[in-house]
Coordinates of C-alpha atoms in Angstrom, one line a residue:
X1 CA -22.7 7.3 -14.2
X2 CA -24.2 4.2 -15.7
X3 CA -22.0 3.5 -18.7
X4 CA -19.9 0.4 -18.4
X5 CA -16.1 0.3 -18.8
X6 CA -14.8 -0.5 -22.3
X7 CA -12.4 -3.1 -21.0
X8 CA -13.7 -6.7 -20.6
X9 CA -10.4 -8.4 -19.6
X10 CA -7.0 -7.7 -18.1
X11 CA -4.1 -6.6 -20.2
X12 CA -2.3 -10.0 -20.6
X13 CA 1.4 -9.8 -21.4
X14 CA 3.9 -12.6 -22.0
X15 CA 7.1 -10.9 -20.9
X16 CA 8.7 -10.8 -17.5
X17 CA 8.1 -7.8 -15.2
X18 CA 10.5 -4.9 -16.2
X19 CA 11.9 -4.2 -12.8
X20 CA 14.3 -7.2 -12.6
X21 CA 16.1 -6.2 -15.8
X22 CA 16.1 -2.5 -15.1
X23 CA 17.6 -3.1 -11.7
X24 CA 20.5 -5.1 -13.2
X25 CA 21.2 -2.3 -15.8
X26 CA 21.1 0.5 -13.2
X27 CA 23.3 -1.3 -10.8
X28 CA 25.8 -2.1 -13.5
X29 CA 26.0 1.6 -14.5
X30 CA 25.6 3.1 -11.0
X31 CA 26.9 0.7 -8.4
X32 CA 26.9 3.5 -5.8
X33 CA 23.1 2.9 -5.5
X34 CA 23.9 -0.1 -3.4
X35 CA 25.0 2.3 -0.7
X36 CA 21.3 3.5 -0.4
X37 CA 20.2 0.0 0.6
X38 CA 19.7 -0.9 4.2
X39 CA 17.9 0.5 7.2
X40 CA 16.9 4.1 7.7
X41 CA 18.1 5.2 11.2
X42 CA 15.4 7.9 11.5
X43 CA 12.5 5.8 10.3
X44 CA 11.8 4.0 13.6
X45 CA 11.6 7.2 15.6
X46 CA 9.2 8.8 13.1
X47 CA 6.9 5.7 13.3
X48 CA 7.1 5.7 17.2
X49 CA 6.2 9.4 17.3
X50 CA 3.2 8.8 15.1
X51 CA 2.0 5.8 17.1
X52 CA 2.2 7.9 20.3
X53 CA 0.4 10.7 18.7
X54 CA -2.6 8.4 17.9
X55 CA -2.5 7.2 21.5
X56 CA -2.8 10.8 22.7
X57 CA -5.5 11.5 20.2
X58 CA -7.5 8.5 21.5
X59 CA -7.4 10.0 24.9
X60 CA -8.4 13.5 23.7
X61 CA -11.5 12.2 21.9
X62 CA -12.8 9.9 24.6
X63 CA -15.3 12.4 26.0
X64 CA -16.2 14.3 22.8
X65 CA -19.6 14.2 21.1
X66 CA -19.8 11.5 18.4
X67 CA -19.8 14.0 15.5
X68 CA -16.4 15.4 16.7
X69 CA -15.0 11.9 17.2
X70 CA -15.6 11.1 13.5
X71 CA -14.6 14.6 12.4
X72 CA -11.1 14.2 14.0
X73 CA -10.9 10.6 12.7
X74 CA -11.3 12.1 9.2
X75 CA -9.1 15.2 9.4
X76 CA -6.3 13.8 11.6
X77 CA -6.6 10.1 12.4
X78 CA -7.1 8.9 8.9
X79 CA -3.9 10.5 7.7
X80 CA -1.9 9.2 10.5
X81 CA -3.3 5.7 10.1
X82 CA -2.7 5.9 6.4
X83 CA 0.9 6.7 7.1
X84 CA 1.0 3.7 9.5
X85 CA -0.2 1.3 6.7
X86 CA 2.7 2.6 4.6
X87 CA 5.1 2.3 7.5
X88 CA 4.0 -1.4 7.7
X89 CA 4.7 -1.6 4.0
X90 CA 8.3 -0.3 4.4
X91 CA 8.9 -2.4 7.5
X92 CA 7.9 -5.5 5.5
X93 CA 11.1 -4.7 3.5
X94 CA 13.2 -4.6 6.7
X95 CA 14.0 -0.9 6.4
X96 CA 13.6 -0.3 10.1
X97 CA 16.4 -2.5 11.4
X98 CA 17.9 -4.1 8.3
X99 CA 17.8 -7.7 7.0
X100 CA 20.1 -9.0 9.7
X101 CA 17.5 -8.2 12.3
X102 CA 14.4 -9.4 10.4
X103 CA 12.5 -10.5 13.5
X104 CA 12.9 -7.0 15.0
X105 CA 11.2 -5.7 11.9
X106 CA 8.3 -8.2 12.3
X107 CA 7.7 -7.0 15.9
X108 CA 8.1 -3.4 15.0
X109 CA 5.5 -3.9 12.3
X110 CA 3.1 -5.0 15.0
X111 CA 3.9 -1.9 17.0
X112 CA 3.2 0.3 13.9
X113 CA 0.0 -1.7 13.5
X114 CA -1.4 -0.6 16.9
X115 CA -3.2 2.6 15.9
X116 CA -4.9 0.8 13.0
X117 CA -7.0 -1.3 15.3
X118 CA -7.0 -4.4 13.0
X119 CA -4.1 -6.9 12.9
X120 CA -2.7 -6.6 9.4
X121 CA 1.1 -6.3 9.6
X122 CA 2.1 -10.0 9.6
X123 CA -0.4 -11.0 6.9
X124 CA 0.6 -8.1 4.7
X125 CA 4.3 -9.2 4.9
X126 CA 3.3 -12.7 3.9
X127 CA 1.5 -11.7 0.7
X128 CA 3.5 -8.6 -0.2
X129 CA 6.6 -10.8 -1.0
X130 CA 4.6 -12.4 -3.8
X131 CA 3.5 -9.0 -5.1
X132 CA 7.1 -8.1 -5.8
X133 CA 8.3 -11.5 -6.9
X134 CA 5.3 -12.2 -9.1
X135 CA 4.0 -8.7 -10.1
X136 CA 0.7 -9.1 -11.9
X137 CA 1.0 -12.9 -11.6
X138 CA -2.3 -14.7 -12.2
X139 CA -3.3 -16.4 -9.0
X140 CA -0.1 -15.1 -7.2
X141 CA -0.3 -11.3 -6.9
X142 CA -3.3 -10.6 -4.6
X143 CA -3.0 -6.9 -5.3
X144 CA -4.8 -7.5 -8.6
X145 CA -8.6 -7.5 -8.3
X146 CA -10.5 -10.7 -9.1
X147 CA -12.4 -11.0 -12.3
X148 CA -15.6 -11.1 -10.3
X149 CA -14.8 -7.7 -8.7
X150 CA -14.0 -6.3 -12.2
X151 CA -17.3 -7.4 -13.6
X152 CA -19.4 -6.4 -10.7
X153 CA -17.9 -2.9 -10.3
X154 CA -17.8 -1.9 -14.0
X155 CA -19.7 1.4 -14.1
X156 CA -18.6 4.8 -12.7
X157 CA -21.0 4.6 -9.8
X158 CA -20.0 1.1 -8.9
X159 CA -16.3 1.9 -9.2
X160 CA -16.9 4.8 -6.9
X161 CA -18.5 2.4 -4.4
X162 CA -15.6 -0.1 -4.8
X163 CA -13.2 2.6 -3.7
X164 CA -15.0 2.7 -0.3
X165 CA -15.1 -1.1 -0.1
X166 CA -11.5 -1.6 -1.2
X167 CA -10.2 -2.4 2.3
X168 CA -12.7 -5.3 2.6
X169 CA -11.7 -6.7 -0.8
X170 CA -8.0 -6.2 -0.2
X171 CA -8.3 -8.1 3.1
X172 CA -10.4 -11.0 1.8
X173 CA -8.9 -11.4 -1.7
X174 CA -5.8 -13.4 -0.6
X175 CA -8.1 -16.1 0.9
X176 CA -9.7 -16.5 -2.5
X177 CA -6.8 -16.0 -4.8
X178 CA -3.8 -17.5 -3.0
X179 CA -4.7 -18.8 0.4
X180 CA -1.8 -19.6 2.8
X181 CA -1.6 -21.2 6.2
X182 CA -1.9 -18.9 9.2
X183 CA 1.6 -18.4 10.7
X184 CA 2.7 -18.0 14.3
X185 CA 3.6 -14.3 13.6
X186 CA 0.0 -13.7 12.5
X187 CA -1.3 -15.2 15.7
X188 CA 1.0 -13.1 17.8
X189 CA 0.0 -10.0 15.7
X190 CA -3.7 -10.8 16.5
X191 CA -3.1 -11.2 20.2
X192 CA -1.0 -8.1 20.5
X193 CA -3.6 -6.0 18.6
X194 CA -6.6 -7.4 20.5
X195 CA -4.8 -6.7 23.8
X196 CA -4.1 -3.1 22.7
X197 CA -7.7 -2.6 21.6
X198 CA -9.1 -3.9 24.8
X199 CA -6.8 -1.7 26.9
X200 CA -7.9 1.4 24.9
X201 CA -11.6 0.3 25.4
X202 CA -11.0 -0.3 29.2
X203 CA -9.2 2.9 30.0
X204 CA -10.6 5.3 27.4
X205 CA -13.9 3.9 26.2
X206 CA -15.8 3.0 23.1
X207 CA -15.3 6.4 21.4
X208 CA -11.6 6.0 21.4
X209 CA -11.9 2.6 19.8
X210 CA -14.3 4.0 17.2
X211 CA -11.9 6.8 16.5
X212 CA -9.2 4.3 15.6
X213 CA -11.3 2.1 13.4
X214 CA -13.0 5.0 11.7
X215 CA -9.6 6.5 10.8
X216 CA -8.6 3.2 9.3
X217 CA -11.7 2.8 7.2
X218 CA -11.5 6.3 6.0
X219 CA -7.9 6.2 5.1
X220 CA -8.0 2.8 3.2
X221 CA -11.3 3.5 1.6
X222 CA -11.9 6.9 0.0
X223 CA -9.5 9.7 0.8
X224 CA -7.2 11.8 -1.2
X225 CA -4.1 9.9 -0.2
X226 CA -5.7 6.6 -1.1
X227 CA -5.1 7.6 -4.7
X228 CA -1.8 5.8 -4.4
X229 CA -3.6 2.4 -4.3
X230 CA -4.8 3.1 -7.8
X231 CA -1.9 5.1 -9.1
X232 CA 0.7 2.5 -8.4
X233 CA -0.3 -0.4 -10.7
X234 CA -3.4 0.5 -12.7
X235 CA -2.6 0.9 -16.4
X236 CA -3.0 4.6 -17.0
X237 CA -0.4 4.3 -19.8
X238 CA -0.7 1.2 -22.0
X239 CA 1.7 -1.6 -21.1
X240 CA 3.0 0.1 -17.9
X241 CA 1.9 -1.8 -14.8
X242 CA 3.9 0.4 -12.4
X243 CA 3.8 4.2 -12.4
X244 CA 5.3 6.7 -10.0
X245 CA 3.8 9.9 -8.5
X246 CA 6.0 12.9 -7.9
X247 CA 3.7 15.2 -6.0
X248 CA 3.8 16.8 -2.6
X249 CA 1.8 14.1 -0.8
X250 CA 4.9 12.0 -0.8
X251 CA 5.9 14.0 2.2
X252 CA 3.2 12.4 4.4
X253 CA 3.3 8.9 2.8
X254 CA 7.0 7.8 3.2
X255 CA 7.6 8.5 -0.5
X256 CA 5.3 5.7 -1.6
X257 CA 4.7 7.7 -4.8
X258 CA 8.2 6.7 -6.0
X259 CA 6.8 3.4 -6.8
X260 CA 8.7 2.6 -10.0
X261 CA 11.9 3.2 -8.1
X262 CA 10.6 1.1 -5.1
X263 CA 9.9 -1.9 -7.3
X264 CA 13.3 -1.6 -8.9
X265 CA 14.9 -1.4 -5.5
X266 CA 12.6 -2.7 -2.7
X267 CA 15.4 -2.7 -0.1
X268 CA 16.0 1.0 -0.4
X269 CA 14.0 3.0 2.3
X270 CA 11.4 5.4 1.1
X271 CA 13.4 8.4 2.3
X272 CA 16.1 7.6 -0.1
X273 CA 14.1 6.7 -3.2
X274 CA 14.2 10.2 -4.7
X275 CA 18.0 9.7 -4.8
X276 CA 17.6 6.7 -7.1
X277 CA 15.8 8.9 -9.6
X278 CA 18.4 11.7 -9.2
X279 CA 21.4 9.2 -9.7
X280 CA 19.8 7.5 -12.7
X281 CA 17.5 10.1 -14.3
X282 CA 17.7 8.6 -17.8
X283 CA 15.9 5.5 -16.6
X284 CA 13.0 7.4 -15.1
X285 CA 12.5 10.8 -16.7
X286 CA 11.0 9.3 -19.9
X287 CA 8.5 7.0 -18.1
X288 CA 4.9 8.0 -17.5
X289 CA 4.1 9.4 -14.0
X290 CA 1.3 10.9 -12.0
X291 CA 1.3 14.5 -10.6
X292 CA -2.1 14.3 -8.7
X293 CA -3.7 11.4 -6.8
X294 CA -7.0 13.3 -7.0
X295 CA -6.9 13.2 -10.8
X296 CA -6.0 9.5 -10.6
X297 CA -9.2 8.8 -8.6
X298 CA -11.4 10.9 -10.8
X299 CA -10.1 9.2 -14.0
X300 CA -10.3 5.8 -12.5
X301 CA -14.1 6.3 -11.8
X302 CA -15.1 8.2 -15.0
X303 CA -12.8 7.1 -17.8
X304 CA -14.2 4.2 -19.7
X305 CA -10.8 2.8 -20.7
X306 CA -9.9 2.5 -17.0
X307 CA -11.6 0.6 -14.2
X308 CA -10.6 -2.5 -12.4
X309 CA -9.7 -4.5 -15.5
X310 CA -7.0 -1.9 -16.3
X311 CA -4.2 -4.1 -14.9
X312 CA -1.4 -6.0 -16.5
X313 CA -1.4 -9.7 -15.8
X314 CA 1.2 -12.4 -16.4
X315 CA 1.5 -16.2 -16.1
X316 CA 4.5 -17.3 -14.0
X317 CA 6.0 -20.7 -13.8
X318 CA 6.1 -21.9 -10.2
X319 CA 6.4 -25.2 -8.5
X320 CA 2.7 -25.4 -8.2
X321 CA 2.0 -25.1 -11.9
X322 CA 4.9 -26.9 -13.5

């Protein structure tokens, strides 16, 4: 548990991200994929049902002993809240109401944010755009850990600890790597979330609020489904900075495992991403993929060649560095 990782730096590459070119090739060969783009008519109803289920759960735990509050936060609330973080991810790509109703998507993201207890939807949207546009971009993609994180958490025990602390680093990293001014939508998100939290506290009590927040910390820290945070962009196969997962947990995570396909076509809803692979199998069948997020987490902690430095990084030319 004390041996350090063998990597001492990121995997620097000097080529553009592969998704742009592959998208062009696939669309030229299979133009029917364009029909998959656009809103998912069922998505907003699924999200609404999950938000309401967490509201009911908050009511049901309000008088339980503390041990049962945290038990249900782990076995139920954490999985629903995890799905809500992924719903916010999909909503940031306008899959709820489409590009023509972008503002509806922004407010619906705040609605999906309610069970999480912490306002994240508007800030996530602001930085996630850069994650797609500048994948692995030095000083641009805030999904990539900082060098300080990589050097501090460079042993199996420390990497295991980092998995628990990941929500904190993920939330604070943008302010260090690529700070942006606070927007009006972020302020609205904050007011809406605070109002909801206060209403839950006023009508249901502190245990209901604790249930929400515990579920969020458990689902974004260390949990089986959180393996997707590592599986998506850590370099398990040399040179590949995006990898898909084709296991059963896609059923409860809005198909986030189809991540290669998602980065190729971010405007296609998660429910339709398996069709991309089905239509254009020759572009995906020979790529590396994961079949278990549990194994992903185990390897991330214990394999020396992995760890936080196992990320592809690039330099991009932007207006700020020309």
